[in-house]
Amino acid sequence: MTFRRARLAVLTLPLLATPLLAHEPGAGANGGVRVDAGPYHAELVADGTVAVSVFLSDGSDQPIPAEGFKANAILVVGGKAQRFTLLPAGASRLAGTAPAPVPQGVKGVVQVTAPDGSTVQARF
């Protein structure tokens, strides 16, 4: 292998290790954290109360109707897993009530089930 080929191989290895077209977690339009969830984006909004919302959008960050979607959240609050359901609550929002207040920046996973029965995970 020539020096040029070896150099090219070394420079492209990091690209192969990252998911193509994936986005880093970022700020969502509703003040929460937005992450990839399969073909969707999911934005988790928690404000220190028991009310939790997940806003759904497509890959271009355009809101998609939440009707027909549902989700199960497992969020770690105070070192304990809090499990609860999120259901459509108008527009692109799924909403649920956690067993304990959920702070901003909480870690966990939300499993979203689409109207066609397919499931994806959003990791926060």
mmCIF file of N, CA and C in Angstrom:
data_model
loop_
_atom_site.group_PDB
_atom_site.id
_atom_site.type_symbol
_atom_site.label_atom_id
_atom_site.label_comp_id
_atom_site.label_asym_id
_atom_site.label_seq_id
_atom_site.Cartn_x
_atom_site.Cartn_y
_atom_site.Cartn_z
ATOM 1 N N MET A 1 0.838 -1.163 0.000
ATOM 2 C CA MET A 1 0.000 0.000 0.000
ATOM 3 C C MET A 1 0.894 1.241 0.000
ATOM 4 N N THR A 2 0.561 2.164 -0.855
ATOM 5 C CA THR A 2 1.357 3.381 -0.927
ATOM 6 C C THR A 2 1.056 4.293 0.257
ATOM 7 N N PHE A 3 1.950 5.241 0.478
ATOM 8 C CA PHE A 3 1.766 6.190 1.575
ATOM 9 C C PHE A 3 0.460 6.954 1.404
ATOM 10 N N ARG A 4 0.154 7.335 0.193
ATOM 11 C CA ARG A 4 -1.057 8.114 -0.070
ATOM 12 C C ARG A 4 -2.312 7.307 0.262
ATOM 13 N N ARG A 5 -2.345 6.043 -0.126
ATOM 14 C CA ARG A 5 -3.487 5.179 0.171
ATOM 15 C C ARG A 5 -3.620 4.935 1.673
ATOM 16 N N ALA A 6 -2.490 4.711 2.332
ATOM 17 C CA ALA A 6 -2.509 4.484 3.781
ATOM 18 C C ALA A 6 -3.046 5.711 4.503
ATOM 19 N N ARG A 7 -2.590 6.869 4.061
ATOM 20 C CA ARG A 7 -3.052 8.115 4.675
ATOM 21 C C ARG A 7 -4.549 8.291 4.464
ATOM 22 N N LEU A 8 -5.049 8.032 3.286
ATOM 23 C CA LEU A 8 -6.468 8.133 2.986
ATOM 24 C C LEU A 8 -7.269 7.156 3.846
ATOM 25 N N ALA A 9 -6.768 5.948 4.006
ATOM 26 C CA ALA A 9 -7.456 4.955 4.834
ATOM 27 C C ALA A 9 -7.542 5.411 6.282
ATOM 28 N N VAL A 10 -6.477 5.953 6.809
ATOM 29 C CA VAL A 10 -6.465 6.422 8.198
ATOM 30 C C VAL A 10 -7.421 7.599 8.373
ATOM 31 N N LEU A 11 -7.468 8.487 7.403
ATOM 32 C CA LEU A 11 -8.332 9.657 7.511
ATOM 33 C C LEU A 11 -9.813 9.321 7.372
ATOM 34 N N THR A 12 -10.151 8.255 6.666
ATOM 35 C CA THR A 12 -11.562 7.913 6.472
ATOM 36 C C THR A 12 -12.101 6.963 7.537
ATOM 37 N N LEU A 13 -11.261 6.336 8.317
ATOM 38 C CA LEU A 13 -11.749 5.420 9.351
ATOM 39 C C LEU A 13 -12.723 6.081 10.324
ATOM 40 N N PRO A 14 -12.449 7.271 10.832
ATOM 41 C CA PRO A 14 -13.421 7.888 11.753
ATOM 42 C C PRO A 14 -14.790 8.102 11.114
ATOM 43 N N LEU A 15 -14.848 8.354 9.834
ATOM 44 C CA LEU A 15 -16.122 8.542 9.159
ATOM 45 C C LEU A 15 -16.938 7.265 9.149
ATOM 46 N N LEU A 16 -16.276 6.132 9.035
ATOM 47 C CA LEU A 16 -16.978 4.858 9.011
ATOM 48 C C LEU A 16 -17.525 4.491 10.382
ATOM 49 N N ALA A 17 -16.957 5.019 11.421
ATOM 50 C CA ALA A 17 -17.379 4.688 12.774
ATOM 51 C C ALA A 17 -18.580 5.506 13.233
ATOM 52 N N THR A 18 -18.962 6.555 12.511
ATOM 53 C CA THR A 18 -20.105 7.375 12.903
ATOM 54 C C THR A 18 -21.292 7.051 12.016
ATOM 55 N N PRO A 19 -22.506 7.070 12.589
ATOM 56 C CA PRO A 19 -23.686 6.800 11.782
ATOM 57 C C PRO A 19 -23.872 7.869 10.708
ATOM 58 N N LEU A 20 -24.179 7.433 9.529
ATOM 59 C CA LEU A 20 -24.403 8.369 8.444
ATOM 60 C C LEU A 20 -25.703 9.122 8.652
ATOM 61 N N LEU A 21 -25.695 10.394 8.368
ATOM 62 C CA LEU A 21 -26.846 11.275 8.448
ATOM 63 C C LEU A 21 -27.405 11.434 9.858
ATOM 64 N N ALA A 22 -26.734 10.996 10.873
ATOM 65 C CA ALA A 22 -27.215 11.162 12.239
ATOM 66 C C ALA A 22 -26.885 12.554 12.745
ATOM 67 N N HIS A 23 -27.727 13.033 13.625
ATOM 68 C CA HIS A 23 -27.514 14.330 14.239
ATOM 69 C C HIS A 23 -27.128 14.135 15.695
ATOM 70 N N GLU A 24 -26.336 15.035 16.191
ATOM 71 C CA GLU A 24 -26.021 15.048 17.615
ATOM 72 C C GLU A 24 -27.247 15.572 18.357
ATOM 73 N N PRO A 25 -27.412 15.183 19.637
ATOM 74 C CA PRO A 25 -28.511 15.780 20.404
ATOM 75 C C PRO A 25 -28.373 17.301 20.375
ATOM 76 N N GLY A 26 -29.495 17.957 20.269
ATOM 77 C CA GLY A 26 -29.459 19.410 20.209
ATOM 78 C C GLY A 26 -30.705 20.011 20.798
ATOM 79 N N ALA A 27 -30.761 21.310 20.794
ATOM 80 C CA ALA A 27 -31.925 22.022 21.313
ATOM 81 C C ALA A 27 -33.075 21.905 20.329
ATOM 82 N N GLY A 28 -34.232 21.584 20.845
ATOM 83 C CA GLY A 28 -35.424 21.488 20.020
ATOM 84 C C GLY A 28 -36.202 22.788 20.001
ATOM 85 N N ALA A 29 -37.194 22.859 19.151
ATOM 86 C CA ALA A 29 -38.000 24.065 18.977
ATOM 87 C C ALA A 29 -38.866 24.390 20.194
ATOM 88 N N ASN A 30 -39.073 23.402 21.076
ATOM 89 C CA ASN A 30 -39.943 23.588 22.239
ATOM 90 C C ASN A 30 -39.176 23.703 23.546
ATOM 91 N N GLY A 31 -37.863 23.887 23.450
ATOM 92 C CA GLY A 31 -37.051 24.062 24.638
ATOM 93 C C GLY A 31 -36.497 22.789 25.246
ATOM 94 N N GLY A 32 -36.730 21.671 24.589
ATOM 95 C CA GLY A 32 -36.223 20.395 25.091
ATOM 96 C C GLY A 32 -35.000 19.931 24.325
ATOM 97 N N VAL A 33 -34.631 18.677 24.549
ATOM 98 C CA VAL A 33 -33.500 18.065 23.857
ATOM 99 C C VAL A 33 -34.041 17.218 22.708
ATOM 100 N N ARG A 34 -33.526 17.466 21.499
ATOM 101 C CA ARG A 34 -33.966 16.742 20.301
ATOM 102 C C ARG A 34 -32.915 15.717 19.914
ATOM 103 N N VAL A 35 -33.370 14.467 19.679
ATOM 104 C CA VAL A 35 -32.480 13.392 19.247
ATOM 105 C C VAL A 35 -33.114 12.651 18.078
ATOM 106 N N ASP A 36 -32.296 11.867 17.392
ATOM 107 C CA ASP A 36 -32.796 11.006 16.326
ATOM 108 C C ASP A 36 -33.533 9.822 16.923
ATOM 109 N N ALA A 37 -34.601 9.409 16.243
ATOM 110 C CA ALA A 37 -35.362 8.217 16.616
ATOM 111 C C ALA A 37 -35.804 7.565 15.320
ATOM 112 N N GLY A 38 -34.933 6.726 14.756
ATOM 113 C CA GLY A 38 -35.227 6.133 13.450
ATOM 114 C C GLY A 38 -35.373 7.237 12.423
ATOM 115 N N PRO A 39 -36.464 7.233 11.630
ATOM 116 C CA PRO A 39 -36.650 8.275 10.618
ATOM 117 C C PRO A 39 -37.189 9.589 11.191
ATOM 118 N N TYR A 40 -37.421 9.622 12.483
ATOM 119 C CA TYR A 40 -38.001 10.788 13.142
ATOM 120 C C TYR A 40 -36.974 11.495 14.018
ATOM 121 N N HIS A 41 -37.374 12.668 14.481
ATOM 122 C CA HIS A 41 -36.681 13.352 15.568
ATOM 123 C C HIS A 41 -37.678 13.385 16.724
ATOM 124 N N ALA A 42 -37.171 13.205 17.937
ATOM 125 C CA ALA A 42 -38.004 13.266 19.131
ATOM 126 C C ALA A 42 -37.388 14.297 20.071
ATOM 127 N N GLU A 43 -38.219 15.206 20.548
ATOM 128 C CA GLU A 43 -37.765 16.247 21.467
ATOM 129 C C GLU A 43 -38.430 16.028 22.822
ATOM 130 N N LEU A 44 -37.620 15.757 23.837
ATOM 131 C CA LEU A 44 -38.119 15.526 25.191
ATOM 132 C C LEU A 44 -38.142 16.839 25.954
ATOM 133 N N VAL A 45 -39.332 17.186 26.484
ATOM 134 C CA VAL A 45 -39.482 18.405 27.267
ATOM 135 C C VAL A 45 -39.914 18.015 28.681
ATOM 136 N N ALA A 46 -39.051 18.304 29.641
ATOM 137 C CA ALA A 46 -39.327 18.077 31.063
ATOM 138 C C ALA A 46 -38.912 19.347 31.799
ATOM 139 N N ASP A 47 -39.729 19.749 32.773
ATOM 140 C CA ASP A 47 -39.459 21.031 33.440
ATOM 141 C C ASP A 47 -39.444 20.943 34.963
ATOM 142 N N GLY A 48 -39.211 19.753 35.507
ATOM 143 C CA GLY A 48 -39.174 19.609 36.955
ATOM 144 C C GLY A 48 -40.508 19.239 37.571
ATOM 145 N N THR A 49 -41.536 19.097 36.732
ATOM 146 C CA THR A 49 -42.846 18.642 37.208
ATOM 147 C C THR A 49 -43.045 17.202 36.735
ATOM 148 N N VAL A 50 -44.216 16.638 36.987
ATOM 149 C CA VAL A 50 -44.500 15.275 36.528
ATOM 150 C C VAL A 50 -44.971 15.255 35.073
ATOM 151 N N ALA A 51 -45.257 16.413 34.498
ATOM 152 C CA ALA A 51 -45.691 16.497 33.103
ATOM 153 C C ALA A 51 -44.494 16.374 32.167
ATOM 154 N N VAL A 52 -44.583 15.438 31.227
ATOM 155 C CA VAL A 52 -43.511 15.211 30.260
ATOM 156 C C VAL A 52 -44.122 15.185 28.863
ATOM 157 N N SER A 53 -43.452 15.842 27.916
ATOM 158 C CA SER A 53 -43.906 15.849 26.525
ATOM 159 C C SER A 53 -42.786 15.400 25.613
ATOM 160 N N VAL A 54 -43.178 14.750 24.520
ATOM 161 C CA VAL A 54 -42.260 14.415 23.441
ATOM 162 C C VAL A 54 -42.891 14.949 22.163
ATOM 163 N N PHE A 55 -42.156 15.808 21.472
ATOM 164 C CA PHE A 55 -42.612 16.375 20.211
ATOM 165 C C PHE A 55 -41.949 15.609 19.073
ATOM 166 N N LEU A 56 -42.732 15.227 18.075
ATOM 167 C CA LEU A 56 -42.234 14.455 16.938
ATOM 168 C C LEU A 56 -42.067 15.334 15.709
ATOM 169 N N SER A 57 -40.987 15.101 14.988
ATOM 170 C CA SER A 57 -40.765 15.795 13.722
ATOM 171 C C SER A 57 -40.094 14.833 12.756
ATOM 172 N N ASP A 58 -40.095 15.214 11.487
ATOM 173 C CA ASP A 58 -39.446 14.370 10.491
ATOM 174 C C ASP A 58 -37.957 14.715 10.418
ATOM 175 N N GLY A 59 -37.253 14.091 9.500
ATOM 176 C CA GLY A 59 -35.821 14.303 9.360
ATOM 177 C C GLY A 59 -35.436 15.723 8.993
ATOM 178 N N SER A 60 -36.406 16.505 8.504
ATOM 179 C CA SER A 60 -36.166 17.916 8.163
ATOM 180 C C SER A 60 -36.655 18.846 9.263
ATOM 181 N N ASP A 61 -36.935 18.289 10.435
ATOM 182 C CA ASP A 61 -37.425 19.040 11.594
ATOM 183 C C ASP A 61 -38.797 19.666 11.372
ATOM 184 N N GLN A 62 -39.590 19.106 10.473
ATOM 185 C CA GLN A 62 -40.966 19.563 10.285
ATOM 186 C C GLN A 62 -41.873 18.738 11.200
ATOM 187 N N PRO A 63 -42.750 19.382 11.986
ATOM 188 C CA PRO A 63 -43.626 18.637 12.885
ATOM 189 C C PRO A 63 -44.461 17.607 12.138
ATOM 190 N N ILE A 64 -44.653 16.447 12.762
ATOM 191 C CA ILE A 64 -45.533 15.437 12.182
ATOM 192 C C ILE A 64 -46.673 15.177 13.169
ATOM 193 N N PRO A 65 -47.874 14.926 12.680
ATOM 194 C CA PRO A 65 -49.011 14.705 13.576
ATOM 195 C C PRO A 65 -48.764 13.513 14.506
ATOM 196 N N ALA A 66 -49.068 13.698 15.783
ATOM 197 C CA ALA A 66 -48.861 12.644 16.776
ATOM 198 C C ALA A 66 -49.989 11.622 16.777
ATOM 199 N N GLU A 67 -51.099 11.935 16.124
ATOM 200 C CA GLU A 67 -52.232 11.019 16.092
ATOM 201 C C GLU A 67 -51.802 9.643 15.583
ATOM 202 N N GLY A 68 -52.138 8.606 16.321
ATOM 203 C CA GLY A 68 -51.780 7.239 15.953
ATOM 204 C C GLY A 68 -50.462 6.777 16.549
ATOM 205 N N PHE A 69 -49.646 7.691 17.063
ATOM 206 C CA PHE A 69 -48.396 7.334 17.723
ATOM 207 C C PHE A 69 -48.668 7.095 19.213
ATOM 208 N N LYS A 70 -47.796 6.346 19.843
ATOM 209 C CA LYS A 70 -47.783 6.216 21.302
ATOM 210 C C LYS A 70 -46.348 5.942 21.706
ATOM 211 N N ALA A 71 -46.060 6.107 22.992
ATOM 212 C CA ALA A 71 -44.687 5.910 23.437
ATOM 213 C C ALA A 71 -44.652 5.432 24.885
ATOM 214 N N ASN A 72 -43.568 4.761 25.224
ATOM 215 C CA ASN A 72 -43.283 4.359 26.596
ATOM 216 C C ASN A 72 -41.950 4.986 26.970
ATOM 217 N N ALA A 73 -41.945 5.675 28.105
ATOM 218 C CA ALA A 73 -40.731 6.337 28.573
ATOM 219 C C ALA A 73 -40.156 5.585 29.759
ATOM 220 N N ILE A 74 -38.834 5.484 29.782
ATOM 221 C CA ILE A 74 -38.102 4.981 30.942
ATOM 222 C C ILE A 74 -37.023 6.025 31.206
ATOM 223 N N LEU A 75 -37.274 6.859 32.220
ATOM 224 C CA LEU A 75 -36.370 7.954 32.547
ATOM 225 C C LEU A 75 -35.788 7.735 33.935
ATOM 226 N N VAL A 76 -34.519 8.041 34.104
ATOM 227 C CA VAL A 76 -33.846 7.837 35.384
ATOM 228 C C VAL A 76 -33.907 9.133 36.191
ATOM 229 N N VAL A 77 -34.661 9.076 37.290
ATOM 230 C CA VAL A 77 -34.852 10.236 38.159
ATOM 231 C C VAL A 77 -34.403 9.842 39.567
ATOM 232 N N GLY A 78 -33.414 10.544 40.087
ATOM 233 C CA GLY A 78 -32.909 10.245 41.416
ATOM 234 C C GLY A 78 -32.358 8.833 41.542
ATOM 235 N N GLY A 79 -31.789 8.324 40.454
ATOM 236 C CA GLY A 79 -31.204 6.991 40.463
ATOM 237 C C GLY A 79 -32.207 5.868 40.283
ATOM 238 N N LYS A 80 -33.486 6.192 40.106
ATOM 239 C CA LYS A 80 -34.525 5.180 39.934
ATOM 240 C C LYS A 80 -35.197 5.335 38.574
ATOM 241 N N ALA A 81 -35.512 4.211 37.949
ATOM 242 C CA ALA A 81 -36.200 4.236 36.662
ATOM 243 C C ALA A 81 -37.671 4.573 36.866
ATOM 244 N N GLN A 82 -38.135 5.564 36.135
ATOM 245 C CA GLN A 82 -39.541 5.960 36.138
ATOM 246 C C GLN A 82 -40.126 5.526 34.797
ATOM 247 N N ARG A 83 -41.143 4.667 34.837
ATOM 248 C CA ARG A 83 -41.765 4.153 33.611
ATOM 249 C C ARG A 83 -43.182 4.714 33.497
ATOM 250 N N PHE A 84 -43.520 5.210 32.290
ATOM 251 C CA PHE A 84 -44.866 5.725 32.069
ATOM 252 C C PHE A 84 -45.137 5.828 30.574
ATOM 253 N N THR A 85 -46.406 5.974 30.242
ATOM 254 C CA THR A 85 -46.874 6.010 28.856
ATOM 255 C C THR A 85 -47.082 7.452 28.409
ATOM 256 N N LEU A 86 -46.823 7.692 27.123
ATOM 257 C CA LEU A 86 -47.087 8.987 26.493
ATOM 258 C C LEU A 86 -48.089 8.755 25.366
ATOM 259 N N LEU A 87 -49.120 9.577 25.320
ATOM 260 C CA LEU A 87 -50.172 9.441 24.308
ATOM 261 C C LEU A 87 -50.345 10.749 23.547
ATOM 262 N N PRO A 88 -50.964 10.707 22.341
ATOM 263 C CA PRO A 88 -51.156 11.929 21.563
ATOM 264 C C PRO A 88 -51.886 13.000 22.372
ATOM 265 N N ALA A 89 -51.395 14.230 22.266
ATOM 266 C CA ALA A 89 -51.983 15.364 22.987
ATOM 267 C C ALA A 89 -52.073 16.572 22.064
ATOM 268 N N GLY A 90 -52.442 16.326 20.833
ATOM 269 C CA GLY A 90 -52.588 17.411 19.874
ATOM 270 C C GLY A 90 -51.328 17.674 19.085
ATOM 271 N N ALA A 91 -51.522 18.180 17.886
ATOM 272 C CA ALA A 91 -50.424 18.546 16.973
ATOM 273 C C ALA A 91 -49.383 17.436 16.910
ATOM 274 N N SER A 92 -48.139 17.767 17.208
ATOM 275 C CA SER A 92 -47.045 16.786 17.102
ATOM 276 C C SER A 92 -46.584 16.304 18.475
ATOM 277 N N ARG A 93 -47.425 16.457 19.499
ATOM 278 C CA ARG A 93 -47.013 16.199 20.880
ATOM 279 C C ARG A 93 -47.606 14.916 21.455
ATOM 280 N N LEU A 94 -46.733 14.146 22.102
ATOM 281 C CA LEU A 94 -47.141 13.033 22.949
ATOM 282 C C LEU A 94 -46.929 13.502 24.381
ATOM 283 N N ALA A 95 -47.873 13.209 25.274
ATOM 284 C CA ALA A 95 -47.756 13.683 26.652
ATOM 285 C C ALA A 95 -48.057 12.563 27.632
ATOM 286 N N GLY A 96 -47.422 12.655 28.795
ATOM 287 C CA GLY A 96 -47.649 11.683 29.853
ATOM 288 C C GLY A 96 -47.333 12.275 31.203
ATOM 289 N N THR A 97 -47.684 11.521 32.246
ATOM 290 C CA THR A 97 -47.436 11.939 33.612
ATOM 291 C C THR A 97 -46.506 10.937 34.268
ATOM 292 N N ALA A 98 -45.357 11.412 34.688
ATOM 293 C CA ALA A 98 -44.360 10.567 35.338
ATOM 294 C C ALA A 98 -44.752 10.334 36.798
ATOM 295 N N PRO A 99 -44.266 9.239 37.404
ATOM 296 C CA PRO A 99 -44.557 8.971 38.812
ATOM 297 C C PRO A 99 -43.873 9.948 39.773
ATOM 298 N N ALA A 100 -42.850 10.659 39.296
ATOM 299 C CA ALA A 100 -42.113 11.627 40.117
ATOM 300 C C ALA A 100 -41.713 12.795 39.229
ATOM 301 N N PRO A 101 -41.458 13.973 39.799
ATOM 302 C CA PRO A 101 -41.027 15.110 38.987
ATOM 303 C C PRO A 101 -39.770 14.784 38.169
ATOM 304 N N VAL A 102 -39.777 15.211 36.911
ATOM 305 C CA VAL A 102 -38.686 14.916 35.976
ATOM 306 C C VAL A 102 -37.922 16.204 35.675
ATOM 307 N N PRO A 103 -36.635 16.250 36.033
ATOM 308 C CA PRO A 103 -35.850 17.462 35.795
ATOM 309 C C PRO A 103 -35.438 17.609 34.335
ATOM 310 N N GLN A 104 -35.121 18.840 33.948
ATOM 311 C CA GLN A 104 -34.550 19.064 32.613
ATOM 312 C C GLN A 104 -33.255 18.277 32.519
ATOM 313 N N GLY A 105 -32.922 17.819 31.326
ATOM 314 C CA GLY A 105 -31.673 17.102 31.099
ATOM 315 C C GLY A 105 -31.679 15.675 31.605
ATOM 316 N N VAL A 106 -32.846 15.130 31.901
ATOM 317 C CA VAL A 106 -32.956 13.763 32.396
ATOM 318 C C VAL A 106 -32.411 12.775 31.360
ATOM 319 N N LYS A 107 -31.877 11.665 31.829
ATOM 320 C CA LYS A 107 -31.373 10.607 30.943
ATOM 321 C C LYS A 107 -32.397 9.486 30.884
ATOM 322 N N GLY A 108 -32.440 8.815 29.756
ATOM 323 C CA GLY A 108 -33.349 7.691 29.616
ATOM 324 C C GLY A 108 -33.636 7.398 28.164
ATOM 325 N N VAL A 109 -34.700 6.646 27.956
ATOM 326 C CA VAL A 109 -35.080 6.238 26.606
ATOM 327 C C VAL A 109 -36.599 6.336 26.466
ATOM 328 N N VAL A 110 -37.029 6.702 25.257
ATOM 329 C CA VAL A 110 -38.446 6.712 24.929
ATOM 330 C C VAL A 110 -38.613 5.829 23.700
ATOM 331 N N GLN A 111 -39.456 4.793 23.855
ATOM 332 C CA GLN A 111 -39.746 3.903 22.723
ATOM 333 C C GLN A 111 -41.033 4.389 22.080
ATOM 334 N N VAL A 112 -40.937 4.787 20.826
ATOM 335 C CA VAL A 112 -42.062 5.351 20.086
ATOM 336 C C VAL A 112 -42.614 4.286 19.143
ATOM 337 N N THR A 113 -43.931 4.102 19.175
ATOM 338 C CA THR A 113 -44.606 3.190 18.261
ATOM 339 C C THR A 113 -45.404 4.025 17.268
ATOM 340 N N ALA A 114 -45.098 3.840 15.982
ATOM 341 C CA ALA A 114 -45.757 4.593 14.909
ATOM 342 C C ALA A 114 -47.124 3.969 14.599
ATOM 343 N N PRO A 115 -47.971 4.680 13.864
ATOM 344 C CA PRO A 115 -49.284 4.142 13.507
ATOM 345 C C PRO A 115 -49.221 2.801 12.770
ATOM 346 N N ASP A 116 -48.129 2.544 12.028
ATOM 347 C CA ASP A 116 -48.009 1.277 11.299
ATOM 348 C C ASP A 116 -47.487 0.136 12.179
ATOM 349 N N GLY A 117 -47.254 0.398 13.474
ATOM 350 C CA GLY A 117 -46.782 -0.629 14.402
ATOM 351 C C GLY A 117 -45.271 -0.720 14.538
ATOM 352 N N SER A 118 -44.537 0.002 13.702
ATOM 353 C CA SER A 118 -43.077 -0.022 13.809
ATOM 354 C C SER A 118 -42.644 0.754 15.052
ATOM 355 N N THR A 119 -41.514 0.356 15.627
ATOM 356 C CA THR A 119 -41.032 1.035 16.826
ATOM 357 C C THR A 119 -39.616 1.561 16.607
ATOM 358 N N VAL A 120 -39.332 2.673 17.266
ATOM 359 C CA VAL A 120 -37.999 3.268 17.251
ATOM 360 C C VAL A 120 -37.698 3.734 18.671
ATOM 361 N N GLN A 121 -36.435 3.944 18.954
ATOM 362 C CA GLN A 121 -36.032 4.429 20.272
ATOM 363 C C GLN A 121 -35.340 5.774 20.175
ATOM 364 N N ALA A 122 -35.672 6.620 21.121
ATOM 365 C CA ALA A 122 -35.007 7.918 21.270
ATOM 366 C C ALA A 122 -34.252 7.863 22.585
ATOM 367 N N ARG A 123 -32.929 8.008 22.526
ATOM 368 C CA ARG A 123 -32.089 7.942 23.732
ATOM 369 C C ARG A 123 -31.662 9.349 24.130
ATOM 370 N N PHE A 124 -31.984 9.670 25.360
ATOM 371 C CA PHE A 124 -31.673 10.997 25.890
ATOM 372 C C PHE A 124 -30.621 10.897 26.978
#
